[in-house]
Coordinates of C-alpha atoms in Angstrom, one line a residue:
X446 CA 24.3 -21.1 15.2
X447 CA 26.5 -18.0 15.1
X448 CA 27.2 -17.1 11.6
X449 CA 30.6 -15.7 12.2
X450 CA 31.7 -18.7 14.1
X451 CA 30.3 -21.2 11.7
X452 CA 32.1 -19.4 8.8
X453 CA 35.5 -19.4 10.6
X454 CA 35.3 -23.1 11.6
X455 CA 33.7 -24.3 8.2
X456 CA 30.7 -26.2 7.6
X457 CA 29.1 -28.3 4.9
X458 CA 25.6 -28.9 3.5
X459 CA 24.8 -32.7 3.3
X460 CA 22.0 -35.1 2.3
X461 CA 21.3 -38.1 4.6
X462 CA 19.8 -41.1 2.8
X463 CA 18.6 -44.4 4.2
X464 CA 15.5 -46.0 5.9
X465 CA 16.6 -44.9 9.4
X466 CA 17.6 -41.3 8.4
X467 CA 15.1 -39.9 11.2
X468 CA 17.0 -42.1 13.7
X469 CA 20.3 -40.7 12.4
X470 CA 19.1 -37.0 13.2
X471 CA 18.0 -38.1 16.7
X472 CA 21.5 -39.7 17.4
X473 CA 23.3 -36.6 16.1
X474 CA 21.2 -34.4 18.3
X475 CA 21.7 -36.7 21.3
X476 CA 25.5 -36.5 20.8
X477 CA 25.1 -32.6 20.7
X478 CA 26.6 -32.5 17.2
X479 CA 26.2 -28.9 15.8
X480 CA 23.6 -29.4 12.9
X481 CA 21.0 -27.0 11.8
X482 CA 18.6 -26.0 9.0
X483 CA 17.3 -29.7 9.1
X484 CA 14.8 -30.2 6.2
X485 CA 12.9 -33.5 5.4
X486 CA 12.8 -34.0 1.7
X487 CA 10.6 -37.2 1.6
X488 CA 12.0 -39.9 -0.6
X489 CA 15.1 -37.6 -1.4
X490 CA 16.4 -37.9 2.1
X491 CA 17.2 -35.3 4.8
X492 CA 19.3 -32.1 4.2
X493 CA 21.1 -30.3 6.9
X494 CA 24.1 -28.1 7.6
X495 CA 26.9 -29.3 10.1
X496 CA 30.2 -27.8 11.4
X497 CA 33.1 -29.3 9.7
X498 CA 34.6 -30.7 12.9
X499 CA 31.3 -32.6 13.7
X500 CA 31.0 -33.9 10.1
X501 CA 33.7 -36.3 11.0
X502 CA 31.7 -37.7 13.8
X503 CA 29.1 -38.8 11.4
X504 CA 30.9 -42.2 10.6
X505 CA 29.7 -44.3 13.6
X506 CA 26.2 -42.9 13.3
X507 CA 26.0 -43.8 9.6
X508 CA 27.3 -47.3 10.4
X509 CA 24.8 -47.7 13.2
X510 CA 21.8 -46.6 11.2
X511 CA 22.9 -48.0 7.8
X512 CA 22.6 -44.5 6.1
X513 CA 24.6 -42.8 3.6
X514 CA 25.8 -39.2 3.5
X515 CA 26.4 -37.0 0.4
X516 CA 28.2 -33.6 0.6
X517 CA 26.3 -30.9 -1.5
X518 CA 28.1 -27.7 -0.7
X519 CA 31.1 -26.6 1.3
X520 CA 31.3 -23.2 3.2
X521 CA 33.6 -21.3 5.4
X522 CA 37.2 -20.2 5.8
X523 CA 38.9 -23.5 5.8
X524 CA 37.6 -24.3 2.3
X525 CA 38.4 -20.8 1.1
X526 CA 42.1 -21.1 2.5
X527 CA 42.2 -24.6 0.9
X528 CA 41.4 -23.1 -2.6
X529 CA 43.9 -20.3 -1.9
X530 CA 46.6 -22.6 -0.7
X531 CA 47.0 -24.1 -4.2
X532 CA 48.6 -20.9 -5.1
X533 CA 51.1 -19.9 -2.5
X534 CA 51.9 -16.4 -4.0
X535 CA 48.2 -15.7 -4.0
X536 CA 47.6 -16.8 -0.3
X537 CA 50.7 -14.7 0.7
X538 CA 49.3 -11.7 -1.0
X539 CA 45.9 -12.5 0.7
X540 CA 47.4 -12.5 4.2
X541 CA 49.6 -9.4 3.4
X542 CA 46.3 -7.8 2.4
X543 CA 44.6 -8.7 5.6
X544 CA 47.6 -7.4 7.5
X545 CA 47.3 -4.1 5.6
X546 CA 43.6 -4.0 6.4
X547 CA 44.4 -4.6 10.1
X548 CA 46.9 -1.8 10.2
X549 CA 44.4 0.5 8.5
X550 CA 41.7 -0.5 10.9
X551 CA 44.0 0.5 13.7
X552 CA 43.9 4.2 12.5
X553 CA 41.2 6.8 13.3
X554 CA 39.7 7.7 9.9
X555 CA 36.8 9.9 11.0
X556 CA 35.9 12.2 13.9
X557 CA 32.2 13.1 14.2
X558 CA 30.7 15.7 16.4
X559 CA 27.1 15.6 17.5
X560 CA 24.8 17.6 19.8
X561 CA 26.5 20.9 19.3
X562 CA 24.2 23.9 18.5
X563 CA 25.9 27.1 19.8
X564 CA 29.4 25.7 19.8
X565 CA 31.3 25.3 16.5
X566 CA 32.6 22.0 15.3
X567 CA 36.0 23.4 14.9
X568 CA 36.2 24.6 18.4
X569 CA 35.3 21.1 19.7
X570 CA 37.7 19.3 17.2
X571 CA 40.5 21.7 18.3
X572 CA 40.0 20.7 22.0
X573 CA 39.8 17.0 21.0
X574 CA 43.1 17.3 19.0
X575 CA 44.8 18.4 22.2
X576 CA 43.7 15.2 23.8
X577 CA 45.0 13.1 21.0
X578 CA 41.8 12.6 19.0
X579 CA 42.3 13.3 15.3
X580 CA 42.2 11.6 12.0
X581 CA 45.1 9.2 11.2
X582 CA 45.8 8.7 15.0
X583 CA 46.6 5.2 16.1
X584 CA 43.7 3.8 18.1
X585 CA 45.9 2.2 20.7
X586 CA 47.3 5.6 21.5
X587 CA 44.1 6.8 22.7
X588 CA 43.3 7.2 26.4
X589 CA 40.4 5.3 27.6
X590 CA 37.0 6.7 26.7
X591 CA 36.0 7.7 30.3
X592 CA 39.1 9.8 30.8
X593 CA 38.7 11.4 27.5
X594 CA 35.1 12.4 28.3
X595 CA 36.1 14.0 31.6
X596 CA 39.0 15.9 30.1
X597 CA 37.0 17.3 27.2
X598 CA 34.2 18.3 29.6
X599 CA 36.7 20.5 31.5
X600 CA 38.5 21.8 28.4
X601 CA 35.4 22.9 26.3
X602 CA 33.6 25.9 27.7
X603 CA 29.8 25.9 27.8
X604 CA 29.1 22.2 28.1
X605 CA 27.7 20.0 30.9
X606 CA 28.9 16.7 29.5
X607 CA 31.0 15.3 26.6
X608 CA 30.8 11.6 25.7
X609 CA 33.4 9.8 23.5
X610 CA 32.5 6.7 21.7
X611 CA 34.6 4.4 19.3
X612 CA 33.0 2.7 16.5
X613 CA 35.5 0.7 14.5
X614 CA 37.6 3.3 12.9
X615 CA 35.3 6.2 13.7
X616 CA 35.3 8.4 16.9
X617 CA 32.0 10.1 17.8
X618 CA 32.1 13.0 20.3
X619 CA 28.6 13.7 21.8
X620 CA 28.2 17.2 23.4
X621 CA 25.6 18.3 25.8
X622 CA 25.6 22.1 25.9
X623 CA 24.8 24.1 29.0
X624 CA 21.2 25.5 28.6
X625 CA 20.5 29.1 29.2
X626 CA 17.3 30.4 30.5
X627 CA 14.9 31.2 27.6
X628 CA 14.5 34.9 27.1
X629 CA 11.0 36.0 27.5
X630 CA 9.5 36.6 24.1
X631 CA 7.8 40.2 23.9
X632 CA 4.7 39.7 21.7
X633 CA 3.3 42.7 19.8
X634 CA -0.4 43.4 20.2
X635 CA -2.5 41.4 17.8
X636 CA -5.9 40.1 16.7
X637 CA -6.7 36.6 16.0
X638 CA -8.4 36.2 12.6
X639 CA -9.9 33.5 10.5
X640 CA -7.5 31.9 8.0
X641 CA -10.3 30.5 5.8
X642 CA -14.0 30.7 5.3
X643 CA -15.8 28.6 8.0
X644 CA -18.6 28.0 10.4
X645 CA -17.6 28.3 14.0
X646 CA -17.9 25.2 16.1
X647 CA -16.0 26.1 19.2
X648 CA -14.2 29.0 20.7
X649 CA -11.6 29.3 23.5
X650 CA -10.4 32.8 24.7
X651 CA -7.4 33.1 27.0
X652 CA -7.0 36.8 26.5
X653 CA -8.8 39.4 24.4
X654 CA -12.5 39.9 23.3
X655 CA -14.2 37.1 21.4
X656 CA -16.1 38.6 18.4
X657 CA -17.9 35.5 17.1
X658 CA -20.2 32.7 18.6
X659 CA -20.7 29.1 17.8
X660 CA -22.5 28.4 14.5
X661 CA -21.4 31.8 13.1
X662 CA -20.3 32.0 9.5
X663 CA -17.1 33.9 9.0
X664 CA -15.0 34.9 6.1
X665 CA -11.3 34.6 5.7
X666 CA -9.6 37.6 7.6
X667 CA -12.6 38.1 10.0
X668 CA -11.5 39.0 13.4
X669 CA -12.4 36.1 15.9
X670 CA -10.7 37.3 19.1
X671 CA -10.0 41.0 19.3
X672 CA -6.8 42.4 20.8
X673 CA -8.6 45.6 21.9
X674 CA -10.4 45.4 25.3
X675 CA -11.8 48.0 27.6
X676 CA -14.4 50.6 26.9
X677 CA -14.5 53.1 23.9
X678 CA -13.4 55.8 26.2
X679 CA -10.5 53.8 27.7
X680 CA -9.4 51.2 25.2
X681 CA -6.5 48.8 25.9
X682 CA -4.4 47.0 23.3
X683 CA -3.4 43.5 24.3
X684 CA -2.0 40.3 22.7
X685 CA -5.1 38.2 21.9
X686 CA -4.6 34.6 22.8
X687 CA -7.0 31.6 22.4
X688 CA -8.2 29.1 19.7
X689 CA -11.2 28.8 17.6
X690 CA -12.5 25.7 15.7
X691 CA -14.6 25.8 12.6
X692 CA -15.9 23.8 9.7
X693 CA -13.9 24.4 6.5
X694 CA -14.6 23.1 3.1
X695 CA -11.7 21.6 1.0
X696 CA -12.0 20.5 -2.7
X697 CA -9.7 17.8 -4.0
X698 CA -9.0 16.4 -7.4
X699 CA -7.2 13.0 -7.5
X700 CA -6.5 10.4 -10.2
X701 CA -5.9 6.6 -9.7
X702 CA -4.6 4.2 -12.5
X703 CA -6.7 1.1 -13.0
X704 CA -3.6 -0.9 -13.6
X705 CA -1.5 -1.2 -10.4
X706 CA 2.1 -2.6 -10.3
X707 CA 3.0 -4.5 -7.1
X708 CA 6.5 -5.8 -6.1
X709 CA 6.7 -9.4 -5.0
X710 CA 9.5 -11.8 -4.1
X711 CA 9.9 -14.9 -6.3
X712 CA 11.8 -17.0 -3.6
X713 CA 14.9 -17.0 -5.6
X714 CA 18.0 -15.6 -4.0
X715 CA 21.8 -15.4 -4.0
X716 CA 24.3 -14.8 -1.1
X717 CA 27.5 -13.0 -0.9
X718 CA 29.7 -13.0 2.1
X719 CA 32.4 -10.4 3.0
X720 CA 35.3 -10.1 5.5
X721 CA 34.9 -6.6 7.1
X722 CA 37.8 -4.8 8.5
X723 CA 37.0 -1.1 9.6
X724 CA 35.2 0.5 6.8
X725 CA 36.5 -2.0 4.2
X726 CA 35.0 -5.2 2.9
X727 CA 36.8 -8.2 1.1
X728 CA 34.3 -10.3 -0.8
X729 CA 34.8 -14.0 -0.1
X730 CA 31.9 -15.8 -1.8
X731 CA 29.1 -15.2 -4.2
X732 CA 31.2 -14.1 -7.2
X733 CA 29.9 -14.2 -10.7
X734 CA 27.1 -12.6 -12.5
X735 CA 23.9 -11.8 -10.6
X736 CA 21.2 -14.0 -12.2
X737 CA 18.4 -11.5 -11.5
X738 CA 17.3 -8.5 -13.5
X739 CA 15.7 -7.0 -10.4
X740 CA 16.5 -7.6 -6.8
X741 CA 16.6 -6.2 -3.3
X742 CA 19.6 -6.4 -1.1
X743 CA 19.3 -7.5 2.6
X744 CA 22.4 -7.0 4.7
X745 CA 23.3 -8.7 7.9
X746 CA 26.6 -7.8 9.8
X747 CA 28.1 -9.5 12.6
X748 CA 31.2 -8.2 14.4
X749 CA 33.7 -10.3 16.1
X750 CA 34.1 -10.0 19.9
X751 CA 36.5 -11.2 22.5
X752 CA 34.6 -11.3 25.8
X753 CA 33.4 -7.7 26.1
X754 CA 35.7 -6.3 23.6
X755 CA 34.7 -5.7 20.0
X756 CA 37.3 -6.5 17.4
X757 CA 37.7 -4.3 14.2
X758 CA 36.8 -7.3 12.0
X759 CA 33.6 -9.1 11.2
X760 CA 31.4 -10.8 8.7
X761 CA 28.8 -9.3 6.5
X762 CA 26.2 -11.4 4.5
X763 CA 24.4 -9.8 1.6
X764 CA 21.2 -11.6 0.5
X765 CA 20.2 -10.7 -3.1
X766 CA 16.4 -11.5 -3.3
X767 CA 15.0 -11.5 -6.8
X768 CA 11.8 -9.3 -7.2
X769 CA 9.2 -9.0 -9.9
X770 CA 6.4 -6.6 -10.5
X771 CA 2.9 -8.0 -11.0
X772 CA 0.2 -5.9 -12.6
X773 CA -3.2 -5.9 -10.9
X774 CA -6.2 -4.4 -12.5
X775 CA -8.6 -2.5 -10.2
X776 CA -12.2 -2.2 -10.6
X777 CA -13.8 1.3 -10.8
X778 CA -15.0 0.9 -7.1
X779 CA -11.6 -0.2 -5.9
X780 CA -9.9 2.7 -7.6
X781 CA -12.4 5.2 -6.2
X782 CA -11.7 3.7 -2.6
X783 CA -7.9 4.1 -3.1
X784 CA -8.5 7.8 -4.3
X785 CA -10.7 8.7 -1.4
X786 CA -8.1 7.2 1.0
X787 CA -5.3 9.2 -0.6
X788 CA -7.4 12.4 -0.4
X789 CA -8.4 11.8 3.3
X790 CA -4.8 11.4 4.3
X791 CA -3.7 14.5 2.3
X792 CA -6.5 16.7 3.9
X793 CA -5.6 15.6 7.6
X794 CA -1.9 16.0 7.1
X795 CA -2.2 19.5 5.7
X796 CA -4.7 20.7 8.2
X797 CA -3.0 19.7 11.5
X798 CA -3.2 16.6 13.8
X799 CA -6.6 17.8 15.4
X800 CA -8.4 18.0 12.1
X801 CA -11.5 15.7 11.7
X802 CA -13.4 15.0 8.6
X803 CA -17.0 15.5 9.3
X804 CA -18.4 14.9 5.8
X805 CA -17.4 14.1 2.3
X806 CA -19.0 14.1 -1.1
X807 CA -17.9 13.0 -4.6
X808 CA -18.8 15.9 -6.9
X809 CA -17.5 14.2 -10.0
X810 CA -16.2 10.8 -11.2
X811 CA -15.1 9.6 -14.5
X812 CA -12.9 7.0 -16.2
X813 CA -10.3 8.5 -18.8
X814 CA -7.1 7.2 -20.3
X815 CA -6.9 4.1 -18.0
X816 CA -7.4 6.3 -14.8
X817 CA -10.3 7.1 -12.5
X818 CA -10.6 10.8 -11.8
X819 CA -12.4 12.1 -8.7
X820 CA -13.4 15.6 -7.6
X821 CA -14.1 15.4 -3.8
X822 CA -15.5 18.0 -1.3
X823 CA -14.4 17.6 2.3
X824 CA -16.0 19.2 5.3
X825 CA -13.3 19.4 7.9
X826 CA -13.5 20.7 11.6
X827 CA -10.1 22.3 12.3
X828 CA -8.4 25.2 14.1
X829 CA -8.8 28.3 11.9
X830 CA -6.9 31.1 13.8
X831 CA -3.9 33.2 12.5
X832 CA -2.4 36.3 13.9
X833 CA -3.0 39.9 12.6
X834 CA -0.8 42.6 14.2
X835 CA -2.5 45.8 15.5
X836 CA -1.0 48.8 14.0
X837 CA -1.1 51.6 16.5
X838 CA -0.9 55.2 15.6

């Protein structure tokens, strides 16, 4: 059931009691009455939600099945208006407020520019203003988005395409700049050297002279691929290109608390509903103190539409879900495994996507002050090259 429509039309939560309550549900479904969230409560009856207009169709079904109905809660705009109707001044103010929100939602409150790199935002906004796009402009005075896109594409130099999108009270101008051919980068002559102590496992040379072989131990700064080629009598300086893999050793220290806190949901929740107009929200339900000390908020927004057109109003539901933190005690083995996994993830992230752990060894392990402390040595196969410019006399 569409949440926005059900709120506008109004609905109630009811309990059906009687020996033939299942038959009542079948008859209601057969008559295509709008019921949902049907739950069987054993001897307590059947609970469900039903649209207000269909609730009044229950009478013949109740008579036929000898069941009784009890209304638990009432939801939706008709009931809200009924409450407000008891105070005419208040309801008049409410509708004036809605009118004010509608007027405000008919204005452009923000103009965003996206996709620009070389072009300045001010330059794009200046061109947009000439086409009538600016803050506090009436939305109904704007040309259609396709025309605006074409006109801006012609008026802004250095673009291949401009898109204009309207989201409520916001206008987004998406720019695709014309690309220029990349200028050729002139690299200076260089060596490729080791950035860490390692044992070579693989070498690939595209340009230059390799200085090491597989299974060779190298120190940090050792030349792996030389940028000097040719003979001693006729040397030539080039840009060394290639890659070298090696085994590198990394030492890590990690600590893991034996007492872990985990967040869980208790199943208790509270709901708040809002009427949304533009960027503003008017709370309709869920007033009062929040009965939870700790909670998460889950939002669900639904905009109103008429055919393909999106209206500047909608409904938002906030679900406040109570959370609690449960302490869980880890064994020394479990804490060690958690620490190992943390260290493995860190070493792979820091040493590139192609890094692979070949071996690992725990050098030291102890429990102190409620934590497990680990000292771990990893043997990692990774790319080890970095550039070293060749200084020419």
